[in-house]
Amino acid sequence: MCGIVGIIGTKPVADAIVEALRRLEYRGYDSAGVSTLENGRLTRARAEGKLRNLEARLSEVQLGGHTGIGHTRWATHGAPTEQNAHPHMTSKVAVVHNGIIENFQELKDDLVAYGAVFSSETDTEIIAHLITRYIEEGATPIDAARRCLKELSGAFALAILIEGQENLMIVARQGSPLAIGYGDGETFVGSDAIALAPFTNTITYLEDGDWAVLTRDGAEIRDLEDRIVNRPVQKTIATTLLVDKGNHRHFMAKEIHEQPEVVSHTLSSFADIAEARIVLPDLPVDIEKLDRLTISACGTAYYAGLIAKYWFETYAGLGVEIDIASEFRYRNVPLKSGGLSLFISQSGETADTLAALRHCKASGQKTVSVVNVPQSTMARESDAILQTLAGPEIGVASTKAFTCQLVTLACLAIGLGVKKGLIDRDRERELVNALVSVPRHMSHVLQMEDQFEDICHILSKARDVLYLGRGTAFPIALEGALKLKEISYIHAEGYAAGELKHGPIALIDENVPIVVVAPGDELYEKTHSNMQEVAARGGQIILLTDQDMEQNGLELAAKITLPPTHPLVHPLIFALPVQILAYHTAVFMGTDVDQPRNLAKSVTVE
Ligand code: AGP
């Protein structure tokens, strides 16, 4: 994740900005930079690599000015070079950005036609040129920024300076967190409260869609419809603690809301976003000869593997043998020497998964692990790792790690398909762009959160809850049931919808809520038939779908309609509703959401 800091201060700000950026180093980055307004003129210093390189550059150029913005960059568009480091600027505008601008190429083409001269490969630079263009066409700085924001599509956080405007900074949040800090005659902005802790603990967190005009006297916050909105001002305790709950009641809630940002960060590890191309690290197998693989994991990570099985079959033509690690390791799975075994684990310390890895290594397998902790035991013992960049996941119930596992596995499946000649360039571009749109769609779903809270009252009264799904929605049904039972303690079961008539339908009566995960894909009609069978027996149907499918008079207890998306990304989008339903039900039940009874974050014993 990139890091953003901004200060409208009363003394020179360059060094203070670097100190604040240092508190964001935990997010990972590969270049950094600062821009200030000195006597109304925009200045800049940038450097590849770590902040010490930027400090060396600053000691040479000595940026003055009491207003400035800074950035640590994790490369998405363009290589991690000084040229691509933020801030990006014209003579009139400087901008720092976290996230992905999906429609940057079309905006860039228009700007080049207008005469803009670009100096970087980044998507970010189009923001500086677009605002500059509007100012040159007569718009005020604020109007120019407002117009630019309305044209951007994607998930992003921004901080913008305008030449000659030393008491002005414009910031925006769409999918990537941003906090405003209030000082004595000074105003601050940062990717999180941790960055602002040296300056203030009086914070406002922007919500998705918010943008704000900052001056030394404070901030005017507006929503997407330009209505002035009031967001709560709170005291934060973020000090040296590198992880805090932000403006959320629980770590789980914060981690659910971090998903647009960490999914885009993880995606940018395995894809060249600008080229819409998968970029995989070297794998310890001859991919052309690869015709099958085994997958082993536990819990939520296992459900990620179940979804990946569909993708490996569909996009890479690979046969997949998958099992939960505690069973896999005691079976006698025929393992072809030199074959590929894949392991999925947030912690990288789960005893059963680690034992399965060691079993496979002893059987001559090449081992690749999808892990969130790069220095974990599994990471160290694997032949190769694919690291998810979810950041620290504190809540026992896995959320952001799950969707980061999914985006990693999707990139792996597509990448293997490309290398095996099963996916041509157009299809690769289509699939990668579908993944690029995920943060934006996730952000839209998160903005629907209040619709879910009403449904939780239905679930909270239940003794048993059934989750149904087909295809890649089936493991999401399993994951939804696991989320609900592990944090609310309500019994829940996930089932393949097609299995209903083979037993579970005996459970159905008016006391049993059934959560149906049903994207509008080629399986929807069959799932619709299952819903009719359930309704006929009085079951309370809670339908999660992504388009206004005809319900043909079906009686629903509730329905949530998500934004329509590419079939590849349905599991990533539908993961959020089942997470949110479980979270709000548990909050309603009054359980310990972050530390549910009997559970540990990492099961390091068998
Ligand atoms: C998921 O919400 C649970 N906390 C649990 O099932 C977890 O996914 C499982 O223990 C695997 O953990 P790992 O990903 O760290 O290996």
Coordinates of C-alpha atoms and ligand atoms in Angstrom, one line a residue:
M1 CA 0.0 0.0 0.0
C2 CA 1.3 3.5 -0.7
G3 CA 1.5 6.1 2.0
I4 CA 0.2 9.7 1.9
V5 CA 1.0 12.6 4.2
G6 CA 0.1 16.3 3.8
I7 CA 0.6 19.4 6.1
I8 CA -0.7 22.9 5.9
G9 CA 1.6 24.2 8.6
T10 CA 3.1 27.3 10.3
K11 CA 6.8 26.2 9.9
P12 CA 8.9 24.4 7.3
V13 CA 7.3 21.0 6.6
A14 CA 9.7 18.9 4.5
D15 CA 11.4 17.1 7.4
A16 CA 8.2 16.6 9.3
I17 CA 6.6 15.0 6.2
V18 CA 9.5 12.5 6.0
E19 CA 9.1 11.6 9.6
A20 CA 5.4 11.0 9.1
L21 CA 6.2 8.9 6.0
R22 CA 8.6 6.8 8.2
R23 CA 5.6 5.8 10.3
L24 CA 4.0 4.4 7.1
E25 CA 7.1 2.3 6.1
Y26 CA 5.3 -0.8 7.4
R27 CA 3.0 -0.6 4.4
G28 CA 5.9 -1.4 2.0
Y29 CA 7.2 0.9 -0.7
D30 CA 9.9 1.3 -3.3
S31 CA 10.3 5.0 -3.8
A32 CA 9.3 8.3 -2.0
G33 CA 9.0 12.0 -2.5
V34 CA 8.0 15.4 -1.1
S35 CA 6.6 18.5 -2.7
T36 CA 6.2 21.9 -1.0
L37 CA 4.8 25.3 -1.8
E38 CA 7.6 27.9 -1.3
N39 CA 6.7 31.5 -1.9
G40 CA 3.7 30.1 -3.9
R41 CA 6.0 28.0 -6.2
L42 CA 5.8 24.2 -6.3
T43 CA 9.0 22.4 -5.5
R44 CA 9.8 18.7 -5.4
A45 CA 12.4 16.1 -4.2
R46 CA 12.0 12.4 -5.0
A47 CA 14.2 9.3 -4.7
E48 CA 14.2 5.6 -5.5
G49 CA 14.3 3.1 -2.6
K50 CA 14.1 3.9 1.1
L51 CA 13.4 7.2 2.9
R52 CA 17.1 7.7 3.7
N53 CA 17.7 8.2 0.0
L54 CA 15.0 10.9 0.0
E55 CA 16.5 12.5 3.0
A56 CA 19.9 12.7 1.2
R57 CA 18.2 14.3 -1.7
L58 CA 16.4 16.8 0.6
S59 CA 19.7 17.8 2.2
E60 CA 20.9 18.7 -1.3
V61 CA 17.8 20.7 -2.4
Q62 CA 16.6 22.1 0.9
L63 CA 12.9 22.5 0.2
G64 CA 11.3 25.4 2.1
G65 CA 7.6 26.2 2.5
H66 CA 5.1 25.6 5.3
T67 CA 2.7 23.6 3.0
G68 CA 3.6 20.2 1.6
I69 CA 2.6 16.7 0.6
G70 CA 4.7 13.5 0.7
H71 CA 4.3 9.9 -0.5
T72 CA 5.8 6.4 -0.2
R73 CA 5.1 4.5 -3.4
W74 CA 4.4 0.8 -4.1
A75 CA 4.6 0.6 -7.9
T76 CA 1.4 -0.2 -9.7
H77 CA 1.7 1.6 -13.0
G78 CA 5.3 2.0 -14.1
A79 CA 8.6 0.8 -12.7
P80 CA 9.8 1.8 -9.2
T81 CA 12.0 4.6 -10.5
E82 CA 12.6 8.2 -9.4
Q83 CA 10.8 9.3 -12.5
N84 CA 7.7 7.4 -11.5
A85 CA 7.9 8.4 -7.8
H86 CA 5.3 10.7 -6.4
P87 CA 4.5 13.6 -6.1
H88 CA 3.6 14.0 -9.8
M89 CA 3.3 17.6 -10.9
T90 CA 3.0 20.3 -13.5
S91 CA 4.0 23.9 -12.8
K92 CA 0.6 24.5 -11.4
V93 CA -0.4 21.2 -9.6
A94 CA 1.3 18.6 -7.4
V95 CA -0.5 15.3 -6.5
V96 CA 0.2 12.2 -4.4
H97 CA -2.0 9.1 -4.9
N98 CA -2.7 5.7 -3.4
G99 CA -4.7 3.2 -5.4
I100 CA -5.5 2.7 -9.1
I101 CA -7.1 5.0 -11.7
E102 CA -8.8 2.5 -14.0
N103 CA -9.6 5.0 -16.8
F104 CA -6.2 6.7 -16.8
Q105 CA -5.3 5.7 -20.4
E106 CA -8.4 7.4 -22.0
L107 CA -7.9 10.5 -19.8
K108 CA -4.2 10.5 -20.8
D109 CA -5.0 10.2 -24.5
D110 CA -7.3 13.3 -24.2
L111 CA -4.7 15.2 -22.3
V112 CA -1.9 14.4 -24.8
A113 CA -4.2 15.6 -27.6
Y114 CA -4.7 18.8 -25.6
G115 CA -0.9 19.2 -25.5
A116 CA 0.0 17.9 -22.1
V117 CA 3.6 16.5 -21.9
F118 CA 3.9 13.5 -19.6
S119 CA 7.2 12.6 -17.9
S120 CA 6.2 9.3 -16.1
E121 CA 4.5 6.0 -16.8
T122 CA 2.1 6.4 -13.9
D123 CA -1.7 6.7 -13.8
T124 CA -1.3 9.4 -11.2
E125 CA 0.3 12.0 -13.4
I126 CA -2.9 12.4 -15.4
I127 CA -4.5 14.0 -12.3
A128 CA -1.9 16.9 -12.2
H129 CA -2.4 17.5 -16.0
L130 CA -6.2 17.3 -15.8
I131 CA -6.5 19.8 -13.0
T132 CA -3.9 22.0 -14.8
R133 CA -6.0 21.9 -17.9
Y134 CA -9.1 23.0 -16.1
I135 CA -7.3 25.9 -14.4
E136 CA -5.9 27.0 -17.8
E137 CA -9.5 26.9 -19.1
G138 CA -10.5 29.3 -16.3
A139 CA -11.8 27.1 -13.5
T140 CA -10.9 28.0 -9.9
P141 CA -8.5 25.6 -8.2
I142 CA -11.3 24.0 -6.2
D143 CA -13.6 23.7 -9.2
A144 CA -10.8 22.3 -11.3
A145 CA -10.1 19.6 -8.7
R146 CA -13.8 18.8 -8.2
R147 CA -14.2 18.3 -12.0
C148 CA -11.2 16.1 -12.1
L149 CA -12.4 13.9 -9.2
K150 CA -15.7 13.3 -11.0
E151 CA -13.9 12.0 -14.0
L152 CA -11.7 9.4 -12.2
S153 CA -12.8 5.8 -12.0
G154 CA -11.1 3.3 -9.6
A155 CA -10.2 3.1 -5.9
F156 CA -7.9 5.8 -4.7
A157 CA -6.8 8.4 -2.1
L158 CA -5.4 11.7 -3.2
A159 CA -3.7 14.9 -1.8
I160 CA -3.3 17.9 -4.1
L161 CA -1.5 21.2 -3.9
I162 CA -2.0 24.2 -6.3
E163 CA 0.6 26.8 -7.3
G164 CA 0.2 30.0 -5.3
Q165 CA -2.3 28.5 -2.9
E166 CA -0.3 28.0 0.3
N167 CA -3.4 27.8 2.5
L168 CA -5.1 25.2 0.4
M169 CA -4.9 21.4 0.0
I170 CA -7.6 19.2 -1.7
V171 CA -7.9 15.6 -0.6
A172 CA -10.2 12.8 -1.7
R173 CA -11.0 9.2 -0.6
Q174 CA -12.5 6.5 -2.9
G175 CA -11.6 3.0 -1.7
S176 CA -8.3 3.8 0.0
P177 CA -8.4 5.2 3.6
L178 CA -7.5 8.8 4.4
A179 CA -7.6 10.7 7.7
I180 CA -7.6 14.4 8.4
G181 CA -5.7 15.7 11.5
Y182 CA -6.4 19.0 13.3
G183 CA -3.6 21.1 15.0
D184 CA -3.3 24.6 16.3
G185 CA -3.5 26.6 13.2
E186 CA -2.3 23.6 11.2
T187 CA -4.1 20.9 9.3
F188 CA -2.8 17.5 8.3
V189 CA -3.8 14.5 6.1
G190 CA -2.5 11.0 6.2
S191 CA -3.2 7.4 5.0
D192 CA -3.9 6.5 8.6
A193 CA -3.8 7.9 12.1
I194 CA -0.4 6.4 12.7
A195 CA 1.2 8.9 10.2
L196 CA -0.4 11.8 12.0
A197 CA 0.4 10.8 15.6
P198 CA 3.5 13.0 15.7
F199 CA 1.3 16.1 15.0
T200 CA -2.1 15.5 16.5
N201 CA -4.5 12.9 17.9
T202 CA -7.6 14.8 16.8
I203 CA -8.7 13.0 13.7
T204 CA -11.5 12.7 11.2
Y205 CA -11.6 9.7 8.9
L206 CA -13.0 10.4 5.5
E207 CA -15.6 8.0 4.1
D208 CA -15.6 6.5 0.6
G209 CA -16.7 9.2 -1.9
D210 CA -15.7 12.1 0.4
W211 CA -13.4 14.9 -0.7
A212 CA -12.3 17.8 1.3
V213 CA -10.9 21.3 1.0
L214 CA -8.2 21.8 3.8
T215 CA -6.9 25.1 5.1
R216 CA -5.0 26.0 8.2
D217 CA -8.4 26.6 9.9
G218 CA -9.7 23.1 9.3
A219 CA -11.5 21.1 6.6
E220 CA -14.7 21.4 4.6
I221 CA -15.8 17.8 3.7
R222 CA -18.2 17.1 0.8
D223 CA -19.7 13.9 -0.5
L224 CA -19.9 12.8 -4.2
E225 CA -23.0 14.9 -4.7
D226 CA -21.0 18.0 -3.4
R227 CA -23.1 18.1 -0.2
I228 CA -21.2 19.4 2.8
V229 CA -21.0 16.5 5.3
N230 CA -20.0 16.2 8.9
R231 CA -17.7 13.3 9.8
P232 CA -17.0 12.6 13.5
V233 CA -13.9 14.2 15.0
Q234 CA -12.3 11.7 17.4
K235 CA -9.3 11.3 19.6
T236 CA -7.1 8.5 18.4
I237 CA -4.6 6.4 20.4
A238 CA -2.4 5.6 17.5
T239 CA 1.1 6.2 18.9
T240 CA 3.9 3.7 18.4
L241 CA 1.3 1.0 17.9
L242 CA 1.7 0.2 14.3
V243 CA -1.8 -1.1 13.9
D244 CA -4.9 0.5 15.3
K245 CA -8.6 0.1 14.7
G246 CA -8.9 3.4 12.9
N247 CA -12.4 4.7 13.1
H248 CA -13.8 1.2 13.5
R249 CA -15.2 -0.6 16.6
H250 CA -13.3 -3.8 15.9
F251 CA -10.2 -4.9 13.9
M252 CA -12.4 -7.2 11.9
A253 CA -14.5 -4.2 10.7
K254 CA -11.3 -2.2 9.8
E255 CA -9.9 -5.2 7.9
I256 CA -13.1 -5.7 6.0
H257 CA -12.9 -2.0 4.9
E258 CA -9.2 -2.3 4.0
Q259 CA -10.0 -4.8 1.3
P260 CA -10.2 -2.4 -1.7
E261 CA -6.8 -1.1 -0.8
V262 CA -4.9 -4.3 0.0
V263 CA -6.5 -6.2 -2.9
S264 CA -5.2 -3.5 -5.3
H265 CA -1.8 -3.6 -3.6
T266 CA -1.6 -7.4 -3.8
L267 CA -2.8 -7.3 -7.5
S268 CA -0.1 -4.8 -8.4
S269 CA 2.4 -7.4 -7.2
F270 CA 1.3 -9.9 -9.8
A271 CA 0.1 -7.8 -12.6
D272 CA 1.3 -4.9 -14.8
I273 CA -1.8 -2.9 -14.4
A274 CA -1.1 -0.5 -17.2
E275 CA -0.4 -3.3 -19.7
A276 CA -3.1 -5.6 -18.2
R277 CA -0.6 -8.4 -18.1
I278 CA 0.1 -11.0 -15.4
V279 CA 3.7 -10.9 -14.0
L280 CA 4.5 -14.0 -12.0
P281 CA 7.7 -14.7 -10.1
D282 CA 9.7 -17.7 -11.2
L283 CA 8.1 -20.9 -10.2
P284 CA 10.1 -24.1 -9.5
V285 CA 8.4 -26.2 -12.1
D286 CA 8.3 -26.6 -15.9
I287 CA 5.0 -25.0 -16.5
E288 CA 4.6 -26.3 -20.1
K289 CA 4.7 -29.9 -18.7
L290 CA 2.4 -29.1 -15.7
D291 CA -0.9 -30.9 -16.0
R292 CA -2.1 -31.1 -12.4
L293 CA -1.4 -29.7 -9.0
T294 CA -2.4 -30.4 -5.4
I295 CA -3.7 -27.8 -2.9
S296 CA -3.7 -28.0 0.8
A297 CA -4.9 -25.5 3.5
C298 CA -7.2 -25.1 6.5
G299 CA -10.4 -23.1 7.2
T300 CA -10.9 -20.0 5.2
A301 CA -7.6 -20.5 3.3
Y302 CA -9.0 -23.9 2.2
Y303 CA -12.1 -22.2 0.8
A304 CA -9.8 -19.9 -1.2
G305 CA -8.2 -23.0 -2.6
L306 CA -11.6 -24.5 -3.5
I307 CA -12.3 -21.4 -5.5
A308 CA -8.9 -21.5 -7.1
K309 CA -9.6 -25.1 -8.2
Y310 CA -12.3 -23.8 -10.5
W311 CA -9.9 -21.2 -11.9
F312 CA -7.0 -23.6 -12.4
E313 CA -9.3 -25.9 -14.3
T314 CA -11.0 -23.2 -16.3
Y315 CA -8.1 -20.9 -17.2
A316 CA -5.0 -23.2 -16.9
G317 CA -6.4 -26.6 -17.9
L318 CA -4.9 -28.1 -14.8
G319 CA -6.4 -31.0 -12.8
V320 CA -6.5 -30.2 -9.1
E321 CA -6.4 -32.4 -6.1
I322 CA -7.4 -30.3 -3.0
D323 CA -8.0 -31.3 0.5
I324 CA -7.9 -29.9 4.0
A325 CA -4.4 -30.2 5.4
S326 CA -5.4 -32.3 8.4
E327 CA -6.7 -35.0 6.0
F328 CA -4.3 -34.5 3.1
R329 CA -1.3 -35.2 5.1
Y330 CA -2.6 -38.7 6.2
R331 CA -3.8 -39.8 2.8
N332 CA -1.7 -41.6 0.3
V333 CA -2.2 -39.1 -2.5
P334 CA -0.2 -40.3 -5.6
L335 CA 2.3 -37.5 -6.0
K336 CA 4.4 -37.4 -9.2
S337 CA 8.0 -36.5 -8.4
G338 CA 8.7 -33.0 -9.4
G339 CA 5.0 -32.2 -9.3
L340 CA 3.6 -28.9 -7.9
S341 CA 2.0 -28.7 -4.4
L342 CA 0.4 -25.4 -3.4
F343 CA -0.3 -24.3 0.2
I344 CA -2.4 -21.4 1.3
S345 CA -2.0 -19.8 4.7
Q346 CA -2.4 -16.3 6.2
S347 CA -0.1 -16.9 9.1
G348 CA 2.2 -19.4 7.5
E349 CA 2.3 -21.2 10.8
T350 CA -0.8 -23.5 10.8
A351 CA 0.5 -26.8 12.0
D352 CA -1.6 -29.1 9.7
T353 CA -0.7 -27.1 6.6
L354 CA 2.9 -27.0 7.6
A355 CA 2.9 -30.8 8.1
A356 CA 1.3 -31.2 4.7
L357 CA 4.0 -29.1 3.1
R358 CA 6.7 -31.2 4.8
H359 CA 5.0 -34.4 3.6
C360 CA 4.9 -33.1 0.0
K361 CA 8.5 -32.0 0.1
A362 CA 9.5 -35.4 1.4
S363 CA 7.6 -36.9 -1.5
G364 CA 9.6 -34.9 -4.0
Q365 CA 7.1 -32.2 -4.7
K366 CA 8.0 -28.6 -5.6
T367 CA 6.2 -26.5 -3.0
V368 CA 4.7 -23.0 -3.5
S369 CA 3.0 -21.2 -0.6
V370 CA 0.5 -18.3 -0.7
V371 CA 1.3 -16.6 2.6
N372 CA 0.7 -13.2 4.2
V373 CA 3.7 -13.4 6.5
P374 CA 6.9 -13.6 4.4
Q375 CA 9.1 -14.6 7.3
S376 CA 6.8 -17.4 8.5
T377 CA 7.9 -21.0 8.8
M378 CA 5.9 -22.0 5.7
A379 CA 7.5 -19.2 3.7
R380 CA 11.0 -20.3 4.7
E381 CA 10.4 -24.0 4.0
S382 CA 8.7 -23.5 0.6
D383 CA 10.5 -23.6 -2.7
A384 CA 8.8 -20.4 -3.7
I385 CA 6.2 -18.1 -2.2
L386 CA 3.5 -15.8 -3.5
Q387 CA 3.1 -13.2 -0.8
T388 CA -0.3 -11.6 -0.2
L389 CA 0.0 -8.0 0.9
A390 CA -3.0 -7.8 3.2
G391 CA -0.9 -6.3 6.0
P392 CA -1.3 -7.4 9.6
E393 CA -4.6 -9.2 10.0
I394 CA -5.5 -9.0 13.7
G395 CA -9.1 -10.2 13.8
V396 CA -9.3 -14.0 14.3
A397 CA -11.9 -14.2 11.5
S398 CA -9.9 -13.9 8.3
T399 CA -11.3 -11.4 5.8
K400 CA -8.8 -9.2 3.9
A401 CA -6.3 -12.1 3.8
F402 CA -8.9 -14.3 2.1
T403 CA -9.6 -11.8 -0.7
C404 CA -5.9 -11.2 -1.1
Q405 CA -5.4 -15.0 -1.4
L406 CA -8.1 -15.0 -4.0
V407 CA -6.6 -12.3 -6.1
T408 CA -3.2 -13.9 -5.9
L409 CA -4.6 -17.3 -6.9
A410 CA -6.5 -15.7 -9.8
C411 CA -3.3 -14.2 -11.1
L412 CA -1.5 -17.5 -10.7
A413 CA -4.2 -19.4 -12.6
I414 CA -4.3 -16.8 -15.4
G415 CA -0.5 -16.6 -15.5
L416 CA -0.2 -20.4 -15.9
G417 CA -2.9 -20.4 -18.6
V418 CA -1.0 -17.7 -20.5
K419 CA 2.3 -19.7 -20.2
K420 CA 0.6 -22.8 -21.3
G421 CA -0.8 -21.0 -24.4
L422 CA -4.4 -21.4 -23.3
I423 CA -5.1 -17.7 -22.8
D424 CA -4.4 -15.2 -25.6
R425 CA -3.5 -11.6 -25.1
D426 CA -7.1 -10.3 -25.5
R427 CA -8.4 -12.8 -23.0
E428 CA -5.5 -12.0 -20.6
R429 CA -6.3 -8.3 -20.9
E430 CA -10.0 -9.0 -20.3
L431 CA -9.3 -11.0 -17.1
V432 CA -6.7 -8.7 -15.7
N433 CA -9.0 -5.7 -16.2
A434 CA -11.7 -7.6 -14.4
L435 CA -9.3 -7.9 -11.5
V436 CA -8.4 -4.3 -11.7
S437 CA -12.0 -3.3 -11.3
V438 CA -12.4 -5.3 -8.0
P439 CA -11.3 -2.5 -5.6
R440 CA -13.8 -0.2 -7.0
H441 CA -16.6 -2.7 -6.8
M442 CA -15.6 -3.7 -3.3
S443 CA -15.8 0.0 -2.3
H444 CA -19.3 0.2 -3.7
V445 CA -20.4 -2.9 -1.7
L446 CA -18.9 -1.4 1.5
Q447 CA -20.9 1.7 0.9
M448 CA -24.1 -0.5 1.1
E449 CA -23.2 -1.7 4.6
D450 CA -26.3 -0.3 6.3
Q451 CA -28.5 -2.5 4.1
F452 CA -26.9 -5.6 5.7
E453 CA -27.5 -4.6 9.3
D454 CA -31.3 -5.1 9.0
I455 CA -30.8 -8.7 7.8
C456 CA -28.6 -9.5 10.8
H457 CA -31.7 -9.4 13.0
I458 CA -33.1 -12.4 11.0
L459 CA -29.9 -14.3 11.4
S460 CA -29.5 -13.5 15.1
K461 CA -32.8 -15.2 16.0
A462 CA -31.9 -18.4 14.2
R463 CA -30.6 -21.6 15.7
D464 CA -29.4 -22.9 12.3
V465 CA -28.6 -21.1 9.2
L466 CA -27.9 -22.6 5.7
Y467 CA -25.7 -21.0 3.1
L468 CA -26.1 -22.2 -0.5
G469 CA -24.1 -21.5 -3.7
R470 CA -23.1 -23.1 -7.0
G471 CA -19.7 -23.0 -8.9
T472 CA -17.3 -20.6 -7.3
A473 CA -20.2 -19.3 -5.2
F474 CA -20.3 -22.7 -3.4
P475 CA -17.0 -22.1 -1.5
I476 CA -18.3 -18.6 -0.7
A477 CA -21.3 -20.3 0.9
L478 CA -18.9 -22.4 2.9
E479 CA -16.9 -19.3 3.9
G480 CA -20.1 -17.4 4.9
A481 CA -21.2 -20.2 7.1
L482 CA -17.7 -20.4 8.7
K483 CA -17.6 -16.6 9.3
L484 CA -21.1 -16.7 11.0
K485 CA -20.5 -19.6 13.2
E486 CA -17.0 -18.6 14.3
I487 CA -17.8 -15.1 15.5
S488 CA -21.6 -15.2 16.4
Y489 CA -21.6 -18.9 17.6
I490 CA -24.8 -19.5 15.6
H491 CA -24.7 -22.9 13.9
A492 CA -24.4 -22.5 10.1
E493 CA -23.7 -24.8 7.2
G494 CA -22.6 -24.1 3.7
Y495 CA -23.8 -26.4 1.0
A496 CA -23.7 -26.8 -2.7
A497 CA -27.1 -25.7 -3.8
G498 CA -27.5 -28.8 -6.0
E499 CA -27.1 -31.0 -2.9
L500 CA -30.2 -29.5 -1.2
K501 CA -32.4 -32.4 -2.3
H502 CA -29.9 -35.0 -1.2
G503 CA -30.6 -34.3 2.5
P504 CA -30.3 -30.7 3.8
I505 CA -33.8 -29.8 2.6
A506 CA -35.1 -31.8 5.5
L507 CA -33.8 -28.9 7.7
I508 CA -35.9 -26.3 6.0
D509 CA -38.8 -24.7 7.9
E510 CA -39.9 -21.2 8.8
N511 CA -37.2 -21.0 11.5
V512 CA -34.3 -21.6 9.2
P513 CA -32.8 -18.6 7.3
I514 CA -31.1 -19.6 4.0
V515 CA -28.5 -17.3 2.6
V516 CA -28.3 -17.9 -1.1
V517 CA -25.1 -16.7 -2.8
A518 CA -26.3 -16.4 -6.5
P519 CA -24.4 -14.2 -8.9
G520 CA -26.2 -13.6 -12.2
D521 CA -24.2 -16.3 -14.0
E522 CA -25.1 -19.4 -16.1
L523 CA -25.9 -21.3 -12.9
Y524 CA -28.4 -18.7 -11.6
E525 CA -31.5 -20.4 -13.0
K526 CA -30.7 -23.6 -11.3
T527 CA -30.1 -21.8 -8.0
H528 CA -33.4 -20.0 -8.6
S529 CA -35.1 -23.4 -8.7
N530 CA -33.5 -24.3 -5.4
M531 CA -34.9 -21.1 -3.9
Q532 CA -38.4 -22.1 -5.0
E533 CA -38.0 -25.5 -3.3
V534 CA -36.9 -23.7 -0.1
A535 CA -39.7 -21.1 -0.3
A536 CA -42.2 -23.9 -0.8
R537 CA -41.2 -25.2 2.6
G538 CA -41.4 -21.9 4.4
G539 CA -37.6 -21.2 4.5
Q540 CA -36.6 -17.5 5.0
I541 CA -34.5 -16.7 1.9
I542 CA -31.8 -14.0 2.0
L543 CA -30.7 -13.6 -1.6
L544 CA -27.3 -12.2 -2.4
T545 CA -27.2 -11.5 -6.2
D546 CA -25.7 -9.0 -8.5
Q547 CA -28.5 -8.1 -10.9
D548 CA -32.2 -7.7 -10.8
M549 CA -32.9 -11.3 -11.8
E550 CA -36.6 -12.0 -12.2
Q551 CA -37.8 -13.6 -8.9
N552 CA -41.0 -15.0 -10.5
G553 CA -43.1 -14.2 -7.5
L554 CA -40.5 -15.8 -5.1
E555 CA -41.1 -14.7 -1.5
L556 CA -37.8 -13.4 -0.1
A557 CA -37.0 -12.4 3.5
A558 CA -34.3 -10.1 2.1
K559 CA -32.3 -9.3 -1.0
I560 CA -29.0 -7.5 -1.5
T561 CA -28.2 -6.6 -5.1
L562 CA -24.4 -6.1 -5.7
P563 CA -22.8 -4.3 -8.7
P564 CA -22.7 -6.7 -11.7
T565 CA -19.1 -7.9 -12.3
H566 CA -17.1 -10.2 -14.5
P567 CA -17.7 -13.9 -13.5
L568 CA -14.0 -14.3 -12.7
V569 CA -14.3 -11.8 -9.8
H570 CA -17.7 -12.9 -8.4
P571 CA -16.0 -14.7 -5.4
L572 CA -14.0 -11.6 -4.5
I573 CA -17.1 -9.4 -4.6
F574 CA -19.5 -11.8 -2.9
A575 CA -17.0 -12.5 -0.1
L576 CA -17.8 -9.0 1.3
P577 CA -21.5 -9.5 2.0
V578 CA -21.0 -12.8 3.9
Q579 CA -18.2 -11.1 5.9
I580 CA -20.4 -8.1 6.7
L581 CA -23.5 -10.3 7.6
A582 CA -21.4 -12.3 10.0
Y583 CA -19.8 -9.2 11.5
H584 CA -23.0 -7.3 12.2
T585 CA -24.8 -10.4 13.5
A586 CA -21.9 -11.0 16.0
V587 CA -22.0 -7.4 17.0
F588 CA -25.8 -7.7 17.6
M589 CA -25.2 -10.9 19.6
G590 CA -22.6 -9.1 21.7
T591 CA -19.9 -11.7 21.2
D592 CA -16.1 -10.9 21.2
V593 CA -15.8 -10.3 17.5
D594 CA -12.0 -9.9 17.3
Q595 CA -11.3 -12.7 19.8
P596 CA -14.1 -15.3 19.5
R597 CA -14.3 -17.9 22.2
N598 CA -12.1 -21.1 21.8
L599 CA -10.3 -19.7 18.7
A600 CA -6.8 -18.6 18.0
K601 CA -5.6 -16.5 15.1
S602 CA -3.1 -19.1 14.1
V603 CA -3.6 -22.8 14.9
T604 CA 0.0 -23.9 15.6
V605 CA -1.0 -27.2 17.2
E606 CA -2.5 -30.2 15.4
Ligands
AGP1 C1 -10.9 -18.1 9.4 O1 -11.7 -17.1 9.7 C2 -10.4 -18.8 10.6 N1 -9.7 -17.9 11.5 C3 -9.5 -20.1 10.3 O2 -10.4 -21.0 9.6 C4 -8.2 -19.8 9.5 O3 -8.6 -19.5 8.2 C5 -7.5 -21.2 9.5 O4 -7.1 -21.5 10.8 C6 -6.2 -21.1 8.6 O5 -5.3 -20.2 9.1 P1 -4.0 -19.8 8.1 O6 -4.6 -19.1 6.9 O7 -3.2 -18.8 9.0 O8 -3.3 -21.0 7.8

